[in-house]
Short mmCIF file of C-alpha atoms in Angstrom, two decimals:
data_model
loop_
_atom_site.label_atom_id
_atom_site.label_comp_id
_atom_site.label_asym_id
_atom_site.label_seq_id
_atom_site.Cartn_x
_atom_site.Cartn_y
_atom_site.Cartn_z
CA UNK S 151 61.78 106.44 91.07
CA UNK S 152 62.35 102.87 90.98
CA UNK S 153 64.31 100.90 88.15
CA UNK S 154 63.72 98.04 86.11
CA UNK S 155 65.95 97.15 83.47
CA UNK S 156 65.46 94.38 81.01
CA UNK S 157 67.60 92.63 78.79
CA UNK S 158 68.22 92.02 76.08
CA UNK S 159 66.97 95.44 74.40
CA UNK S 160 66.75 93.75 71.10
CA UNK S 161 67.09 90.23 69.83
CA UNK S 162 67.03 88.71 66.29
CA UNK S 163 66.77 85.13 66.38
CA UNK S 164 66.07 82.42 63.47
CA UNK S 165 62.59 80.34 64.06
CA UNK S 166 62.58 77.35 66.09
CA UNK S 167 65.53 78.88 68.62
CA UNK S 168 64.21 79.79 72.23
CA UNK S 169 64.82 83.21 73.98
CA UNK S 170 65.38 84.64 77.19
CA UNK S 171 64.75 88.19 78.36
CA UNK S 172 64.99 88.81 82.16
CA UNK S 173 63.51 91.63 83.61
CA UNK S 174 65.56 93.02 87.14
CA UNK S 175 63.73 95.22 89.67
CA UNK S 176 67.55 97.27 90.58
CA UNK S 177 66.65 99.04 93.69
CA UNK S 178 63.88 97.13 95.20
CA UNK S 179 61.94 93.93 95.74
CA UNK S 180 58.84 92.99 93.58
CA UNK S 181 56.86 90.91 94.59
CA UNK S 182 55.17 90.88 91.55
CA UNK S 183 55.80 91.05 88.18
CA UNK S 184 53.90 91.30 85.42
CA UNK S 185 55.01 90.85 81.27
CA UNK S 186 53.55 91.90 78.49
CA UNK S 187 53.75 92.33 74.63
CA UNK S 188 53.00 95.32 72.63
CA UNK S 189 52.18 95.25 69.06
CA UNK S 190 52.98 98.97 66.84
CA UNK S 191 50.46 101.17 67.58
CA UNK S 192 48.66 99.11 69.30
CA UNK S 193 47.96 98.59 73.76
CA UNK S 194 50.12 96.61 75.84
CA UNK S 195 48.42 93.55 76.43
CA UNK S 196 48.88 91.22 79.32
CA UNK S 197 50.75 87.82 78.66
CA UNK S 198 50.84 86.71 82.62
CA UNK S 199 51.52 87.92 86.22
CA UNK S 200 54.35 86.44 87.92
CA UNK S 201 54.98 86.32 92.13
CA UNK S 202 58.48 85.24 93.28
CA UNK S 203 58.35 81.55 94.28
CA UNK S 204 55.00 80.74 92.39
CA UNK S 205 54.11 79.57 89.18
CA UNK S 206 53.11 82.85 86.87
CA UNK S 207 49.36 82.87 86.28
CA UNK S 208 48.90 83.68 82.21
CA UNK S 209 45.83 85.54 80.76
CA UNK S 210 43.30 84.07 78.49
CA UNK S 211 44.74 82.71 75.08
CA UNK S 212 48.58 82.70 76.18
CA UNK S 213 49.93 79.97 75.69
CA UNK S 214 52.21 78.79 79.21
CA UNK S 215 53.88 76.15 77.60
CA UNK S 216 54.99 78.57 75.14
CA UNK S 217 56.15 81.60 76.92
CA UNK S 218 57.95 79.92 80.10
CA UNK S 219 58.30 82.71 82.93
CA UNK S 220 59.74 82.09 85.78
CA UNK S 221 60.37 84.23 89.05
CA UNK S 222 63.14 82.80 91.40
CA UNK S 223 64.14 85.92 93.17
CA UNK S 224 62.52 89.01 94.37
CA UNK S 225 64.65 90.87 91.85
CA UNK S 226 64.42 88.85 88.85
CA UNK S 227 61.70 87.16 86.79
CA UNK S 228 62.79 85.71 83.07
CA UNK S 229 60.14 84.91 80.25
CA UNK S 230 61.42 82.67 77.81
CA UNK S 231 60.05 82.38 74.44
CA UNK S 232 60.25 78.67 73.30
CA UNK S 233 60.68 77.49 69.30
CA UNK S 234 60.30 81.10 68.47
CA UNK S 235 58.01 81.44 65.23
CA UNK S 236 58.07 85.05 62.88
CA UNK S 237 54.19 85.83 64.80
CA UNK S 238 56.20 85.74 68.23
CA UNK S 239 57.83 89.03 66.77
CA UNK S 240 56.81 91.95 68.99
CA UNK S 241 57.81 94.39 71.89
CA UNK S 242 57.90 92.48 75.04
CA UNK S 243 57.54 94.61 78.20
CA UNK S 244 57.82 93.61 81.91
CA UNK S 245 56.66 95.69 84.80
CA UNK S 246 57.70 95.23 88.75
CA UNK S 247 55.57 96.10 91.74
CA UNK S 248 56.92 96.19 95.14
CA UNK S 249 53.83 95.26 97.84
CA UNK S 250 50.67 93.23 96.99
CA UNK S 251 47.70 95.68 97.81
CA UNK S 252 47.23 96.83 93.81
CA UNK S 253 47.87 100.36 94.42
CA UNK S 254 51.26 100.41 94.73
CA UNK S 255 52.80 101.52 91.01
CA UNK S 256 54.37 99.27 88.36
CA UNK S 257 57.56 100.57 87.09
CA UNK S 258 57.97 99.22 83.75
CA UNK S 259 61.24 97.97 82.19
CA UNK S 260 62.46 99.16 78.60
CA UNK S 261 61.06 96.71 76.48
CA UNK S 262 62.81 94.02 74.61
CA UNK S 263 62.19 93.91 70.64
CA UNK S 264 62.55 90.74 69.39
CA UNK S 265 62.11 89.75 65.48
CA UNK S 266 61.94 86.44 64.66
CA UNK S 267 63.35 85.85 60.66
CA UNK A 258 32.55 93.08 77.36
CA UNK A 259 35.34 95.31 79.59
CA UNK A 260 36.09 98.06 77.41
CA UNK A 261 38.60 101.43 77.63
CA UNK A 262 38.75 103.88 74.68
CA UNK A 263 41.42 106.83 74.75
CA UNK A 264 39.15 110.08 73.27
CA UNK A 265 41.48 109.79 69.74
CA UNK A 266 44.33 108.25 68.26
CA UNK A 267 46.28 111.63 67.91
CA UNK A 268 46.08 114.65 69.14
CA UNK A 269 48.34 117.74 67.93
CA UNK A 270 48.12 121.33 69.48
CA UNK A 271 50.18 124.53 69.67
CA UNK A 272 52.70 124.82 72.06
CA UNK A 273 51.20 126.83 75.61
CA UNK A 274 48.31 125.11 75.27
CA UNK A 275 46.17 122.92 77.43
CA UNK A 276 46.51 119.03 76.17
CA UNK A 277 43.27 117.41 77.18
CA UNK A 278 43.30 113.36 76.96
CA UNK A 279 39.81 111.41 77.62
CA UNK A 280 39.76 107.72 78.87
CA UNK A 281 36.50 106.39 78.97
CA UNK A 282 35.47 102.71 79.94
CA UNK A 283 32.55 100.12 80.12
CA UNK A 284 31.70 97.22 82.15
CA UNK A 285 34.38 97.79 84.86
CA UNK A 286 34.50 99.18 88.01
CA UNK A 287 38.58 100.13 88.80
CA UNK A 288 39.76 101.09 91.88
CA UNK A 289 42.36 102.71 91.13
CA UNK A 290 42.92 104.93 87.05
CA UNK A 291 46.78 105.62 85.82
CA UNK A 292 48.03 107.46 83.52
CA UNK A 293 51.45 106.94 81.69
CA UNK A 294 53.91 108.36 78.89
CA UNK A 295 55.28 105.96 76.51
CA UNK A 296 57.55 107.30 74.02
CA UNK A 297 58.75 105.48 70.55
CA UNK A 298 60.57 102.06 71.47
CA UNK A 299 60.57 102.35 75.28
CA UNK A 300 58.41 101.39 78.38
CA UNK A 301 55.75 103.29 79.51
CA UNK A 302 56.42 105.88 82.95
CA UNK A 303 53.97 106.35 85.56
CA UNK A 304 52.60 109.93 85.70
CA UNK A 305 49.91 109.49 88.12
CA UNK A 306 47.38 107.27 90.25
CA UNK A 307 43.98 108.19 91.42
CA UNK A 308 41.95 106.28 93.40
CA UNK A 309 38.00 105.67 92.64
CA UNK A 310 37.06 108.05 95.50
CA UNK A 311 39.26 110.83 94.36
CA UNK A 312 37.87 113.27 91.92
CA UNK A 313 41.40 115.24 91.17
CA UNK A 314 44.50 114.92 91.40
CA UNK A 315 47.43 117.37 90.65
CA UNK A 316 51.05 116.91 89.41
CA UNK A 317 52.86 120.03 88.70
CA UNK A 318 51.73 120.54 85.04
CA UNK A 319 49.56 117.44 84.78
CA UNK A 320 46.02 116.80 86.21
CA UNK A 321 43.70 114.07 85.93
CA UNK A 322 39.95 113.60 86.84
CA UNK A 323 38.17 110.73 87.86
CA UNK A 324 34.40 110.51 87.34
CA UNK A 325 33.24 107.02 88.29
CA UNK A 326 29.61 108.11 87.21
CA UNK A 327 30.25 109.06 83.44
CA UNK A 328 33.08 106.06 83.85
CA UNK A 329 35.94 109.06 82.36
CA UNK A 330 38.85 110.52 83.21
CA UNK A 331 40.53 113.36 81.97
CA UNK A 332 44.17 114.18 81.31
CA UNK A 333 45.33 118.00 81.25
CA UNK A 334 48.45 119.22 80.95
CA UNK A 335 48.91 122.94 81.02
CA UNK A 336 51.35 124.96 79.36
CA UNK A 337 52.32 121.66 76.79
CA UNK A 338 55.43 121.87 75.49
CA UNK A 339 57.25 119.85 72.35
CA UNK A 340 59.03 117.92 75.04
CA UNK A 341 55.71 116.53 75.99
CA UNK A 342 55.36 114.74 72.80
CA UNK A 343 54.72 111.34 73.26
CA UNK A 344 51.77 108.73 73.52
CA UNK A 345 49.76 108.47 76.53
CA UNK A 346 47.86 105.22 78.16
CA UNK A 347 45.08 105.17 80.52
CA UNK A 348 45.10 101.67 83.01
CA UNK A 349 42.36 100.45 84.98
CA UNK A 350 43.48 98.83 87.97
CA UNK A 351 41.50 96.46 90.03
CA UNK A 352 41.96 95.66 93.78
CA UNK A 353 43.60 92.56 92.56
CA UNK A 354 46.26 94.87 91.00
CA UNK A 355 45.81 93.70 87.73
CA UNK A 356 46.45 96.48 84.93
CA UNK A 357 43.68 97.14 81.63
CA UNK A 358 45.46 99.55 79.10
CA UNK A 359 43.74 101.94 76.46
CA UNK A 360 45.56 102.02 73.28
CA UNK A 361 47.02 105.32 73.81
CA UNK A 362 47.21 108.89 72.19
CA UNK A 363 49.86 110.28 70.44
CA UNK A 364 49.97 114.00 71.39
CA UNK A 365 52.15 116.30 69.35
CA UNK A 366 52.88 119.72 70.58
CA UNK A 367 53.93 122.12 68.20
CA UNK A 368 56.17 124.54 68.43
#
């Protein structure tokens, strides 16, 4: 199947510091991409739904000036986390879809873990 | 409110059983219901799709029902093994290709 990789796999950063994590589709084009942030034991919840060469549309309560994603390529969409704070600690998860009808599957990457101290 | 509950948080059975996962929902009409395996610290991996007009679908082991009327699907997999350990989401999928997940059960297959 198709591969997304993400990276950093984990990050530790002090609060106030920004972070990038960029998610690469490796064997195909997505047209969309999708991140989103998983708590422990808890559902993945959507943070926003980016499409190369368009601003990312974000989901109620997420805060855009916050979480800056942006999607210059077809391969590679980057959500960075700006003046980091300790409740910005969580799994962050980005997914890749290759067409644009909705049935075609996501392939998710492996998750970044960041803790913010 | 849109709602999707996964039947229980855990679920632990004997090894060569039959694993049987429940995803019900409210106030949404998906077109499309998938089912993934998340394990500890990683991304979830598709299993399977099925669309709102499908009723069953089959994937060696794994199959999954679709039952637009009582809003459910089922999740089976035959023979379970302790490899197939993990936790399991249900997503509701719109036309618009937008994704709802359930929070998942843990199955645990015992040897």
């Amino acid at each position: 199947g198709a591969v997304v990789s993400q990276h950093p796999s984990r990050v530790i950063c002090k609060s106030g510091t920004s972070v990038k994590i960029e998610c690469r589709s490796l064997d195909f084009q997505a047209t969309t991409m999708f991140w989103y942030r998983q708590f422990p034991k808890q559902s993945l919840m959507l943070m926003a739904t980016s499409n190369e060469g368009s601003k990312a549309t974000y989901e109620q309560g997420v805060e855009k000036d916050k979480f800056l994603i942006n999607h210059a390529s077809l391969t590679l969409s980057t959500l960075t986390v700006t003046s980091a704070h300790p409740e910005d600690s969580s799994f962050y998860i980005c997914s890749a879809r290759e067409g644009t009808s909705g049935e075609e599957t996501q392939y998710f990457g492996p998750g970044t873990r960041l803790l913010v101290l | 409110s849109q709602k999707i509950e996964q039947n229980s948080e855990a679920l632990n059975i004997q090894e060569g059983k039959t694993a049987t996962l429940t995803c019900n929902y409210t106030n949404y009409s998906p077109a499309y219901l998938q089912w993934y395996r998340q394990d500890p610290g990683r991304g979830p991996v598709f299993l399977l799709l099925i669309r709102e007009n499908e009723k069953e679908k089959r994937k060696e082991r794994l199959k999954v029902t679709f039952d637009t009327t009582l809003k459910q699907s089922l999740f089976h997999i035959t023979a379970s093994q302790p490899a197939d350990s993990a936790t399991y989401l249900c997503a509701l999928q719109t036309n618009a290709g937008k994704s709802t997940f359930g929070d998942g059960t843990t199955l645990t297959v015992k040897p």
